[in-house]
Coordinates of C-alpha atoms and ligand atoms in Angstrom, one line a residue:
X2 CA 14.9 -4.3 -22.4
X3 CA 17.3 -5.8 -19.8
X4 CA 21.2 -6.1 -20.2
X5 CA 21.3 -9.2 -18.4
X6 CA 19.8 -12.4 -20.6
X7 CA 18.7 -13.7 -17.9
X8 CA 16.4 -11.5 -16.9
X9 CA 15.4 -10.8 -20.7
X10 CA 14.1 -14.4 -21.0
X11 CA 12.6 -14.8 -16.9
X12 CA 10.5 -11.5 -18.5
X13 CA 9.5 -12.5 -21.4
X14 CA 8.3 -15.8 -19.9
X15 CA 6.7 -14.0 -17.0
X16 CA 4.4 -12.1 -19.9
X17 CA 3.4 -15.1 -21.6
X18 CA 2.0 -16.5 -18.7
X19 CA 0.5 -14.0 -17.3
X20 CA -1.2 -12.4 -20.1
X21 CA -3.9 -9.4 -19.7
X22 CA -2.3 -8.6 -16.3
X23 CA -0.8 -5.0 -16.8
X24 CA -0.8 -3.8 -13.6
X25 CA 1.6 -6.9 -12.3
X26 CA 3.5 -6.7 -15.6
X27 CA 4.0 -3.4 -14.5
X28 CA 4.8 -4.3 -11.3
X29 CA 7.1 -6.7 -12.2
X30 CA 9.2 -4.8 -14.7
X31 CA 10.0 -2.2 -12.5
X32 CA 11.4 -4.8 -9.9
X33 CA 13.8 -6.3 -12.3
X34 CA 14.7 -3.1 -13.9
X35 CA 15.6 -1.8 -10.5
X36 CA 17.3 -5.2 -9.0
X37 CA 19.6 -5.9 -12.1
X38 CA 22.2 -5.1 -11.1
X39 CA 21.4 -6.9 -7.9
X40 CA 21.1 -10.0 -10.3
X41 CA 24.2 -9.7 -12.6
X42 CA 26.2 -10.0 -9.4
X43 CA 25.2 -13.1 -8.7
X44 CA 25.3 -15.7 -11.7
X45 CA 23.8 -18.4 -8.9
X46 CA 20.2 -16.9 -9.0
X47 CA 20.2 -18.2 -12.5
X48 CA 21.1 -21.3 -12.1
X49 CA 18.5 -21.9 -8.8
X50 CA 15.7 -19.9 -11.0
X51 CA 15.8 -17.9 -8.1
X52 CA 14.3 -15.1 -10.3
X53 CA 11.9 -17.0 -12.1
X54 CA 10.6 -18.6 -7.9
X55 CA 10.2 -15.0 -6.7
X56 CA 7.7 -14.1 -9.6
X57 CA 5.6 -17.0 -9.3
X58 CA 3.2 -16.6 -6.6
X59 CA 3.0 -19.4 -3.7
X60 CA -0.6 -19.9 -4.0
X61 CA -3.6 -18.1 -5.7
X62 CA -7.2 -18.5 -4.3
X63 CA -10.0 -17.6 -6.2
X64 CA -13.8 -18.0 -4.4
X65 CA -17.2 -16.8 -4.9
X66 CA -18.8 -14.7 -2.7
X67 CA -22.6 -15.1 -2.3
X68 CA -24.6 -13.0 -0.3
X69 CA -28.0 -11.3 0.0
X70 CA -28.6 -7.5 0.0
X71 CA -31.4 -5.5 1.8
X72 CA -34.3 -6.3 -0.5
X73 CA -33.7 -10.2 -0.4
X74 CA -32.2 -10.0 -3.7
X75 CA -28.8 -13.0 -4.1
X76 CA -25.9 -11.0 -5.2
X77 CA -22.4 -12.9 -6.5
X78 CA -18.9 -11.5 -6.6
X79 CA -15.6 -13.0 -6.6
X80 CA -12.9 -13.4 -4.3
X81 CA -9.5 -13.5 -3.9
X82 CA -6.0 -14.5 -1.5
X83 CA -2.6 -14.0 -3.2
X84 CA -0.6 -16.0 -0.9
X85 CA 2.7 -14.2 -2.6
X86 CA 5.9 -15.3 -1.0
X87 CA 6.5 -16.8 2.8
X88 CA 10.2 -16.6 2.8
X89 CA 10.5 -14.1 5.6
X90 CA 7.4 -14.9 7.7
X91 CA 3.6 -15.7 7.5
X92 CA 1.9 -14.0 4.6
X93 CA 1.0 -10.8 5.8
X94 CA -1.0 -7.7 3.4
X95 CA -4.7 -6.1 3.4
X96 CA -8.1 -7.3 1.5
X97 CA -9.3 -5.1 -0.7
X98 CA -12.9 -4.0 -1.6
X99 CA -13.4 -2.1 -5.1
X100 CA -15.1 -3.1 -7.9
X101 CA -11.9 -2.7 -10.4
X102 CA -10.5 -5.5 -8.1
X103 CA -9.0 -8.2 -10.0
X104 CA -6.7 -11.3 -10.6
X105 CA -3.7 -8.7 -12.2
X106 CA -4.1 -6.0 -9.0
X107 CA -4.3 -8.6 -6.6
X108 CA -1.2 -10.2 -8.2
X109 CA 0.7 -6.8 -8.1
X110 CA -0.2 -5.5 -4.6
X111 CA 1.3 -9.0 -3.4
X112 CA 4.4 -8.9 -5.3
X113 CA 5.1 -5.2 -3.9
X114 CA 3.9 -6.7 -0.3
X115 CA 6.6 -9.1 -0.5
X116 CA 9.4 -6.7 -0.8
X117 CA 7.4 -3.9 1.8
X118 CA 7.1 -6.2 4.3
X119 CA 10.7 -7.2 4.0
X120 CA 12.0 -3.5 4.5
X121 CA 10.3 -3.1 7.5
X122 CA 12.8 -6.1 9.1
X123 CA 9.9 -7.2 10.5
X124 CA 9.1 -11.2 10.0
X125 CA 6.4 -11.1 7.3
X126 CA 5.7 -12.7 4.0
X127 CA 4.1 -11.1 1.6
X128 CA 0.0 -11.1 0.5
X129 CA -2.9 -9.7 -0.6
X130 CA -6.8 -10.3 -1.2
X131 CA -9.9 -8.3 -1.8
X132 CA -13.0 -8.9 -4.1
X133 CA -15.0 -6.6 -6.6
X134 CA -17.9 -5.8 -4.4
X135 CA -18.3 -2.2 -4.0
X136 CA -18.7 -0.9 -0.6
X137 CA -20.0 2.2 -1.6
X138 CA -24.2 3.1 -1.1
X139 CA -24.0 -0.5 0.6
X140 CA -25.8 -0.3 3.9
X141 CA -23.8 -1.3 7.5
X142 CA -26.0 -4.7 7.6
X143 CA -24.9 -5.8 3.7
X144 CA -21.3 -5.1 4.6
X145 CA -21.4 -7.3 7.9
X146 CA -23.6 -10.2 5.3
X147 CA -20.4 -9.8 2.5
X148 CA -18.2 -10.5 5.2
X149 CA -19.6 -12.5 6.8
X150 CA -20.0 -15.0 3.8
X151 CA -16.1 -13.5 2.0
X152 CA -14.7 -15.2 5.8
X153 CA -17.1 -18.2 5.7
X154 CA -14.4 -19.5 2.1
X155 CA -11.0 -16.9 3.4
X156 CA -11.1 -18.7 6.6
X157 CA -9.8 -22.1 5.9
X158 CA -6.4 -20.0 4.2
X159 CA -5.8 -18.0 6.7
X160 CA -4.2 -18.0 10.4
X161 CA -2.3 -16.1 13.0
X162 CA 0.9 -18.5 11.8
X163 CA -0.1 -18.9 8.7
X164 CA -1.3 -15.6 6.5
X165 CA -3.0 -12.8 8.6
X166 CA -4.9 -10.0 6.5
X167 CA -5.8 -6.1 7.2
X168 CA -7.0 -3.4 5.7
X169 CA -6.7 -1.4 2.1
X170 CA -9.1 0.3 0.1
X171 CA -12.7 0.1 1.6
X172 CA -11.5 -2.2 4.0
X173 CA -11.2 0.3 7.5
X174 CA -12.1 -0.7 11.0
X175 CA -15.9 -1.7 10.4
X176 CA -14.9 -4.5 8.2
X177 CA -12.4 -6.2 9.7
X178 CA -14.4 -6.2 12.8
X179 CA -17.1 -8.1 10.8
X180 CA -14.6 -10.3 9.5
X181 CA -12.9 -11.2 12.7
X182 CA -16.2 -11.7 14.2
X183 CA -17.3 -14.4 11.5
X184 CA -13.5 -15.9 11.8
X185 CA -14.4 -16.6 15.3
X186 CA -17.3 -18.1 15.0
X187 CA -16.6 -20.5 12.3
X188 CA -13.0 -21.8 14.0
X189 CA -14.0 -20.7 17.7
X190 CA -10.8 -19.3 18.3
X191 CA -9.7 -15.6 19.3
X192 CA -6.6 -14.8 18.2
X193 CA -4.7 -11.9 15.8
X194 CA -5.6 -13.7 12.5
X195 CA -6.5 -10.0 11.6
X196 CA -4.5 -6.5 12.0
X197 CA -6.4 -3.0 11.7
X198 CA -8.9 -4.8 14.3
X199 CA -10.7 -2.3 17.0
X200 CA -8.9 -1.1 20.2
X201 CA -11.8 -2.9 22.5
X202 CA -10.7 -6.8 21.2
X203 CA -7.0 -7.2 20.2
X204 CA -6.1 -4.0 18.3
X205 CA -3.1 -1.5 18.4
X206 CA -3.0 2.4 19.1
X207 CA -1.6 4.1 16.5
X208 CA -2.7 1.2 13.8
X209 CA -5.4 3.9 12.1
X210 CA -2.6 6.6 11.8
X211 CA 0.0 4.0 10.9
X212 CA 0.6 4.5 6.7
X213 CA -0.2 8.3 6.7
X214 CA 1.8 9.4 9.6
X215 CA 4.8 6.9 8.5
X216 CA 4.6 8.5 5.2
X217 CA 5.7 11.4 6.5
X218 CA 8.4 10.6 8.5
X219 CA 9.8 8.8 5.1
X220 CA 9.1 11.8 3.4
X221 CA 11.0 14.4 6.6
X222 CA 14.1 11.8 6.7
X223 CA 14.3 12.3 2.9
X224 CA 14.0 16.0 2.8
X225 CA 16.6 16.2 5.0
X226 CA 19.0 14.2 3.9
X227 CA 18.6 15.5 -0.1
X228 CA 17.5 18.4 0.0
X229 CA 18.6 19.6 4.0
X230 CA 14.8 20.7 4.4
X231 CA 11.8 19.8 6.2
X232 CA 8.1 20.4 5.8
X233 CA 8.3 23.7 7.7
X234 CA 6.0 26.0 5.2
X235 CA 5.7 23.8 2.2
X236 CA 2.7 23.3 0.5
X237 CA 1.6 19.7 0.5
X238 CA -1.2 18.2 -1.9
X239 CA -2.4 15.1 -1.5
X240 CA -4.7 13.3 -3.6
X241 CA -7.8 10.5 -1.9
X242 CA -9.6 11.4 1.3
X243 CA -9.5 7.7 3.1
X244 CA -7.3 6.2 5.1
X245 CA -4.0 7.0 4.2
X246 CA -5.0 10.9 3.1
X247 CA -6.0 11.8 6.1
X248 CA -3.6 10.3 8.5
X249 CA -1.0 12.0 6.6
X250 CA -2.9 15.2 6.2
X251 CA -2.9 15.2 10.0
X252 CA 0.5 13.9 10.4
X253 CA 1.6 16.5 7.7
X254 CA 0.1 19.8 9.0
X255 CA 1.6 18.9 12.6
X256 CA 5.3 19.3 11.3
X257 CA 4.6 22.3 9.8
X258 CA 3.5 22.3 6.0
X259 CA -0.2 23.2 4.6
X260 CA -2.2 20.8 2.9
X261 CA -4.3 22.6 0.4
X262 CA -6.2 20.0 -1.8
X263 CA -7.4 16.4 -1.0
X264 CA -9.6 14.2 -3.4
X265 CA -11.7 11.5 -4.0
X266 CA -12.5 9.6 -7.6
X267 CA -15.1 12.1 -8.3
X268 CA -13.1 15.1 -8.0
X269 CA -10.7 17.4 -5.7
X270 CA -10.8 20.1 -3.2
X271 CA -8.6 22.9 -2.7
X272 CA -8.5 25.1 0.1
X273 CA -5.7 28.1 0.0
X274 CA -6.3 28.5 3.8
X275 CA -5.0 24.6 4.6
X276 CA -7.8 21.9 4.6
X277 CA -9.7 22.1 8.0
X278 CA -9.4 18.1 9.0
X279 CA -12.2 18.0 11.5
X280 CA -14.6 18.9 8.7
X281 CA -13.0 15.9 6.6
X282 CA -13.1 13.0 9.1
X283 CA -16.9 14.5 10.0
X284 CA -17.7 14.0 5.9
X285 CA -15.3 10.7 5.2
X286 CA -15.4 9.0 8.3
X287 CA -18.9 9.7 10.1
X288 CA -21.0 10.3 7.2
X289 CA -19.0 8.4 4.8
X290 CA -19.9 11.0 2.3
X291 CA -18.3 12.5 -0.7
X292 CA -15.6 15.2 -0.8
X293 CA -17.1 17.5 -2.5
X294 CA -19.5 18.3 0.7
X295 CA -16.6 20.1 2.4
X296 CA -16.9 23.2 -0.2
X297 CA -20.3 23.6 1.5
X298 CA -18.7 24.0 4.6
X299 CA -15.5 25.8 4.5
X300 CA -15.5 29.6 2.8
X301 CA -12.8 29.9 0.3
X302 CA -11.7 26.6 -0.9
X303 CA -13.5 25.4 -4.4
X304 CA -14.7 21.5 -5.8
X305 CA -13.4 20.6 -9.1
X306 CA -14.8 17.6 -10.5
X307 CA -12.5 15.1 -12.0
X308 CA -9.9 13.5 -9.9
X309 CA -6.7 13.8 -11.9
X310 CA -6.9 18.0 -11.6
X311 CA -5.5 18.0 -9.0
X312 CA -1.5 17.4 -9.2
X313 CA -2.0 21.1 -11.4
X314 CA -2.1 22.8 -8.3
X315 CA 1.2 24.0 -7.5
X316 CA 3.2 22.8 -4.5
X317 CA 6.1 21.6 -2.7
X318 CA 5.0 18.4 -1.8
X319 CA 2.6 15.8 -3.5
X320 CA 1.3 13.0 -1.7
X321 CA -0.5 10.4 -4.1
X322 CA -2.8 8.7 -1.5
X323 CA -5.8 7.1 -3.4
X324 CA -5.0 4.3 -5.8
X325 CA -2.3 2.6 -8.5
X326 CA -1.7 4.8 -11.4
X327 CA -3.1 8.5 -10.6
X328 CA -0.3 10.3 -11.4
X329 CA 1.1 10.3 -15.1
X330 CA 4.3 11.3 -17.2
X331 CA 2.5 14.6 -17.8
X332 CA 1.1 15.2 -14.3
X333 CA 4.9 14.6 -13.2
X334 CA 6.0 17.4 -15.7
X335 CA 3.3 19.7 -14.6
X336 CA 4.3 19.0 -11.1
X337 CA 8.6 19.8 -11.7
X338 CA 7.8 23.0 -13.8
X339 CA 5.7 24.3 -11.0
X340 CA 8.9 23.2 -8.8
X341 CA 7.7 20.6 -6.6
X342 CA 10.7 19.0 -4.3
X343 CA 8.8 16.1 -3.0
X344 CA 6.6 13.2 -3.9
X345 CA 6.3 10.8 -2.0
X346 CA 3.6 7.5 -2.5
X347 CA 1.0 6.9 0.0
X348 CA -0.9 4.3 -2.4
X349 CA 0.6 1.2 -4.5
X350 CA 1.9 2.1 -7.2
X351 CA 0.4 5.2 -7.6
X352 CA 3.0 7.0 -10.0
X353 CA 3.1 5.2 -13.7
X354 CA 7.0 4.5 -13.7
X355 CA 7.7 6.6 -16.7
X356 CA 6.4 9.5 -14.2
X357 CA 8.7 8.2 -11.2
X358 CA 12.0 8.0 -13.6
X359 CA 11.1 11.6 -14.3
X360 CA 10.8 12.4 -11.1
X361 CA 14.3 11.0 -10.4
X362 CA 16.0 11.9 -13.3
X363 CA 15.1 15.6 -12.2
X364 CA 16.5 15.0 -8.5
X365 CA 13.1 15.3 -7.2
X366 CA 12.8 13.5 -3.8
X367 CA 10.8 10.2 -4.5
X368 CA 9.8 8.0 -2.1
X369 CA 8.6 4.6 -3.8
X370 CA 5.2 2.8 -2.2
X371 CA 6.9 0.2 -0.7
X372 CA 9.0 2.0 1.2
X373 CA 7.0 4.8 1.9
X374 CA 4.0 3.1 3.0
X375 CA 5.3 0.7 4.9
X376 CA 4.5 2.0 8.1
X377 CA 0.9 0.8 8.2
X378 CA 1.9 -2.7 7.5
X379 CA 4.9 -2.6 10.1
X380 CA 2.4 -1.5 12.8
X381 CA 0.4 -4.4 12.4
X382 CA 3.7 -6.3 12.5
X383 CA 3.2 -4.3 15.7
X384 CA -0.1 -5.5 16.5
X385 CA 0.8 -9.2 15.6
X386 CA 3.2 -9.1 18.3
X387 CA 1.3 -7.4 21.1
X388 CA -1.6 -10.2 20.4
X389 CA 1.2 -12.7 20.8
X390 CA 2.3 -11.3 24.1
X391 CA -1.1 -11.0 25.1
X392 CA -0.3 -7.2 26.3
X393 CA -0.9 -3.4 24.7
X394 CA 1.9 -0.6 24.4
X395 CA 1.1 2.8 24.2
X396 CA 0.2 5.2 21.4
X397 CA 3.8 6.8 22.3
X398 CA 5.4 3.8 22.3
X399 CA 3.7 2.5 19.0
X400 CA 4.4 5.9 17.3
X401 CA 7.9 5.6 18.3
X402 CA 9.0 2.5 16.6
X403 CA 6.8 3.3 13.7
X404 CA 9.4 6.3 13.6
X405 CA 12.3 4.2 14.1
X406 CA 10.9 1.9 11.4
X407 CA 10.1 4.6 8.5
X408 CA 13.7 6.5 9.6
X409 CA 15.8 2.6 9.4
X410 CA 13.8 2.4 5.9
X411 CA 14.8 5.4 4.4
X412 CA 18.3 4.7 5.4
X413 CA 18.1 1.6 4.3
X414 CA 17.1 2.3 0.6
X415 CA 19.1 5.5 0.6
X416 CA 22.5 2.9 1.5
X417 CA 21.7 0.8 -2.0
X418 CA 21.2 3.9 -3.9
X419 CA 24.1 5.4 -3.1
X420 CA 25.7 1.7 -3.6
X421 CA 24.0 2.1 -7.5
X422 CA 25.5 5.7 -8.0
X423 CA 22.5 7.9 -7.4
X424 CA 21.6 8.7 -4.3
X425 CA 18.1 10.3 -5.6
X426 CA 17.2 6.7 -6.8
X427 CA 15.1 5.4 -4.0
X428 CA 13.1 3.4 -6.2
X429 CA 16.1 1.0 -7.4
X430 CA 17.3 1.3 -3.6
X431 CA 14.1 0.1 -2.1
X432 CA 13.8 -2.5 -4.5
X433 CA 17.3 -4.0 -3.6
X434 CA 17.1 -3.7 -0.4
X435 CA 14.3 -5.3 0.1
X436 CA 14.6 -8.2 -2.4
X437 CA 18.0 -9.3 -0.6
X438 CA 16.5 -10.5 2.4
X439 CA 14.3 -12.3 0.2
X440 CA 16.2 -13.6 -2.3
X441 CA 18.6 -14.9 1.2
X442 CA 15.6 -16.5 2.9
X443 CA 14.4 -18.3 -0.5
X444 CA 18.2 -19.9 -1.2
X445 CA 18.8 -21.0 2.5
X446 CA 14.9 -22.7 2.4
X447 CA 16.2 -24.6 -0.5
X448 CA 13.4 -25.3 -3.0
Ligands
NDP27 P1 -9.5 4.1 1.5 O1 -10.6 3.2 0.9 O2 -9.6 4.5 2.9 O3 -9.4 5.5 0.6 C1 -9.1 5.5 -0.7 C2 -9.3 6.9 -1.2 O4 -8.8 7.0 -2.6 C3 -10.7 7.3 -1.3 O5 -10.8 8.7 -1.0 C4 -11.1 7.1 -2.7 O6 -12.2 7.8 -3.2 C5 -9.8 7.5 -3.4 N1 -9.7 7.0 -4.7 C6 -9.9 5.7 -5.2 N2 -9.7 5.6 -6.5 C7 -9.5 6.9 -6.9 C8 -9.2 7.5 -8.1 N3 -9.2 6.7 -9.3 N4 -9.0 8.8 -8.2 C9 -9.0 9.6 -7.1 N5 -9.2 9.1 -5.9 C10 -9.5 7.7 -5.8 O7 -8.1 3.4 1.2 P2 -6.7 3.7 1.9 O8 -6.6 5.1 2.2 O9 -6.5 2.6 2.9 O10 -5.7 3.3 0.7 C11 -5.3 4.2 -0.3 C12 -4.1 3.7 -1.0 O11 -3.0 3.4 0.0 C13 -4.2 2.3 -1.7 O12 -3.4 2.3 -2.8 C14 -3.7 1.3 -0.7 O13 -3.3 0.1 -1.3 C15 -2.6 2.1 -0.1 N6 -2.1 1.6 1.2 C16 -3.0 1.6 2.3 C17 -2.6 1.2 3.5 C18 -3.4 1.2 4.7 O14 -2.9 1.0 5.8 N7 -4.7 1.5 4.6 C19 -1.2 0.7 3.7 C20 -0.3 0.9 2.5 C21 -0.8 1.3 1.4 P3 -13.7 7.2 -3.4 O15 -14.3 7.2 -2.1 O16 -14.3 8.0 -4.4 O17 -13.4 5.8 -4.0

């Protein structure tokens, strides 16, 4: 699998102990397929299991989560804080709330945290946490009981110095607000153990916008530098309808291309006109309803049920914004032949990596996650330091180093591609330059 021995044997070991994990297998293998040659430099890794220390995760907490719903009834679900690596700073990544939510996707989104959080140059370790309870049909007063009783076990972890937590899927604004409010009860303390909190007690501007809007300046500064373009009159389809889907809907409209098709897990939407946004947030963020309600009220754009649909739509751009593996070998095939030039990842992992090397291979721009994405977890890097200096900048100012961020990224990973001989492989660039700082941190900490 690998050329390096080494590595051969650190994997092989790696899948014996973590067995029935294959989205952090996953995860893992394309790491050390892209930082090989990274490693075969350096015969001391070997000897300092440097390899074999970075896969092993600092600390895992599991805890149950007991709470009561509307009707009185106990419900149970299970929690969890990867505590990944703390080379380069405090752990730093969001909670998630789904009900596919387990001890394999937690593992992988802190792994990829580790080396995200070190391409933003910001200092931040990398983790990650959620639980299996499903947010969806749940009423505003059993979210802020969840919560309440997830914070009453996460809050002995966690800590401004120590691992600070956001946002991911079905974690927005409402829930960290919940969170932070049970955080300060129960240590009776205010301080940013939390990023993604509200604007009224400790947040940033820009924070909301953050991943979708830096998505897109990853995505100009790669256009123009591989394929001298911009988004000026492309077609852009991007797939979810949260967070990150809209932000860069928004983001991507204003420079100049047309979104035509957003989704959720039920099914997509595609609108030839380009997707009227105010109608969205109205449906996802006020009524927290389903996507399919837009077709209801826009003429001329159709609902297609079934999520995966939608990368048959033809464009110039895709955007996979809703969750880790949505976008197969044979959705990237579909997607070259109808000549897409971009895709760039909004979600984790969202692209199987058979369907990124294809993507690559056929000098199609491709902006991995971690680089990609980074820009909401580099504007609460933001955050974190406003709350420590106890002062607010503005949106401007916010939005401007989130630019400088996403543009010194790209750059950044483009510089170790080039290094590796193709300058379209972003993914073995990211990955390089990211685990660098890392590995650096992790030999100069000693063991
Ligand atoms: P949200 O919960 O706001 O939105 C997720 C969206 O994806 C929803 O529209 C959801 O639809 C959709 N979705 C989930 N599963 C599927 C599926 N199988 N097929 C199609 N659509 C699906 O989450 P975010 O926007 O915050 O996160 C999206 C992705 O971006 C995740 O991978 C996350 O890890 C990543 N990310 C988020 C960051 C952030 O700042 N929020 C930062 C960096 C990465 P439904 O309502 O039907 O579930």
């Amino acid at each position: 699998m690998f050329r390096s021995e080494y590595l051969n044997n650190v994997y092989n070991d790696f899948l014996k102990k973590n067995p029935a994990e294959p989205e952090y297998q996953q995860a893992a293998l394309e790491i050390l397929e892209s930082i090989e040659p990274y490693v075969m430099k350096h015969p001391e890794f070997e000897e300092k299991k440097l390899i074999e220390r970075f896969l092993e995760p600092e600390r895992v907490v599991q805890f149950k989560v007991v709470w009561t719903d509307d009707k009185g009834k106990f419900q149970v679900n299970r929690g969890f804080r990867v505590q990944y690596n703390s080379a380069i700073g405090p752990y730093k990544g969001g909670l998630r709330l789904h009900p596919s939510v387990n001890a394999s996707i937690i593992k992988f989104l802190g792994l990829e945290q580790t080396l995200k959080n070190s391409l933003t140059s910001l200092p931040m370790g990398g983790g990650k946490g959620g639980s299996d309870f499903d947010p969806k049909g749940k009423s505003d007063t059993e979210i802020m009981r969840f919560c309440q009783s997830f914070m009453t076990e996460l809050y002995r972890h966690i800590g401004p110095d120590t691992d600070v937590p956001a946002g991911d899927i079905g974690v927005g604004g409402r829930e960290i607000g919940y969170l932070f409010g049970q955080y300060k009860r129960i240590r009776n303390e205010f301080s940013g153990v939390l990023t993604g909190k509200g604007l009224s007690y400790g947040g940033s501007l820009a924070r909301t916008e953050a991943t979708g809007y830096g998505l897109c300046y990853f995505t100009l500064e790669a256009l123009k530098k591989l394929k001298n373009t911009d988004f000026n009159n492309k077609t852009v389809v991007i797939s979810g309808s949260g967070n990150v889907a809209i932000y860069a809907t928004q983001k991507a409209t204003a420079l100049g291309g047309k979104v035509v098709a957003l989704s959720d897990s039920n099914g997509y939407i595609y609108d030839p006109n380009g997707i009227n946004l105010d109608v969205v947030k109205q449906i996802k963020e006020v009524e927290r309803g389903r996507i399919k309600e837009y077709v209801n009220r826009v003429s001329g754009a159709t609902y297609t049920e079934g999520s995966k649909g939608i990368w048959s739509i033809k464009c110039d751009i895709a955007l996979p914004c809703a969750t880790q593996n949505e976008l197969s070998l044979d959705d990237a095939k579909l997607l070259v032949a109808n000549g897409v030039v971009a895709v760039c990842e909004g979600a984790n992992m969202p692209c199987s990596l058979d369907a990124a090397k294809y993507f690559i291979e056929n000098k199609v721009v491709f902006g991995p996650a971690k680089a990609a994405n980074a820009g909401g977890v580099a504007t609460s890097g933001l955050e974190m330091s406003q709350n420590s200096m106890r002062l607010s900048w503005s949106f401007e100012e916010v939005d401007e180093k989130l630019h400088d961020i996403m543009v010194n990224i790209f750059n950044n990973s483009y510089k170790e591609a080039l290094e590796e001989g193709n300058e379209f492989d972003l993914l073995t660039g990211a990955n390089i330059a990211g685990f660098k700082k890392v590995a650096e941190a992790m030999l100069l900490q000693g063991i």
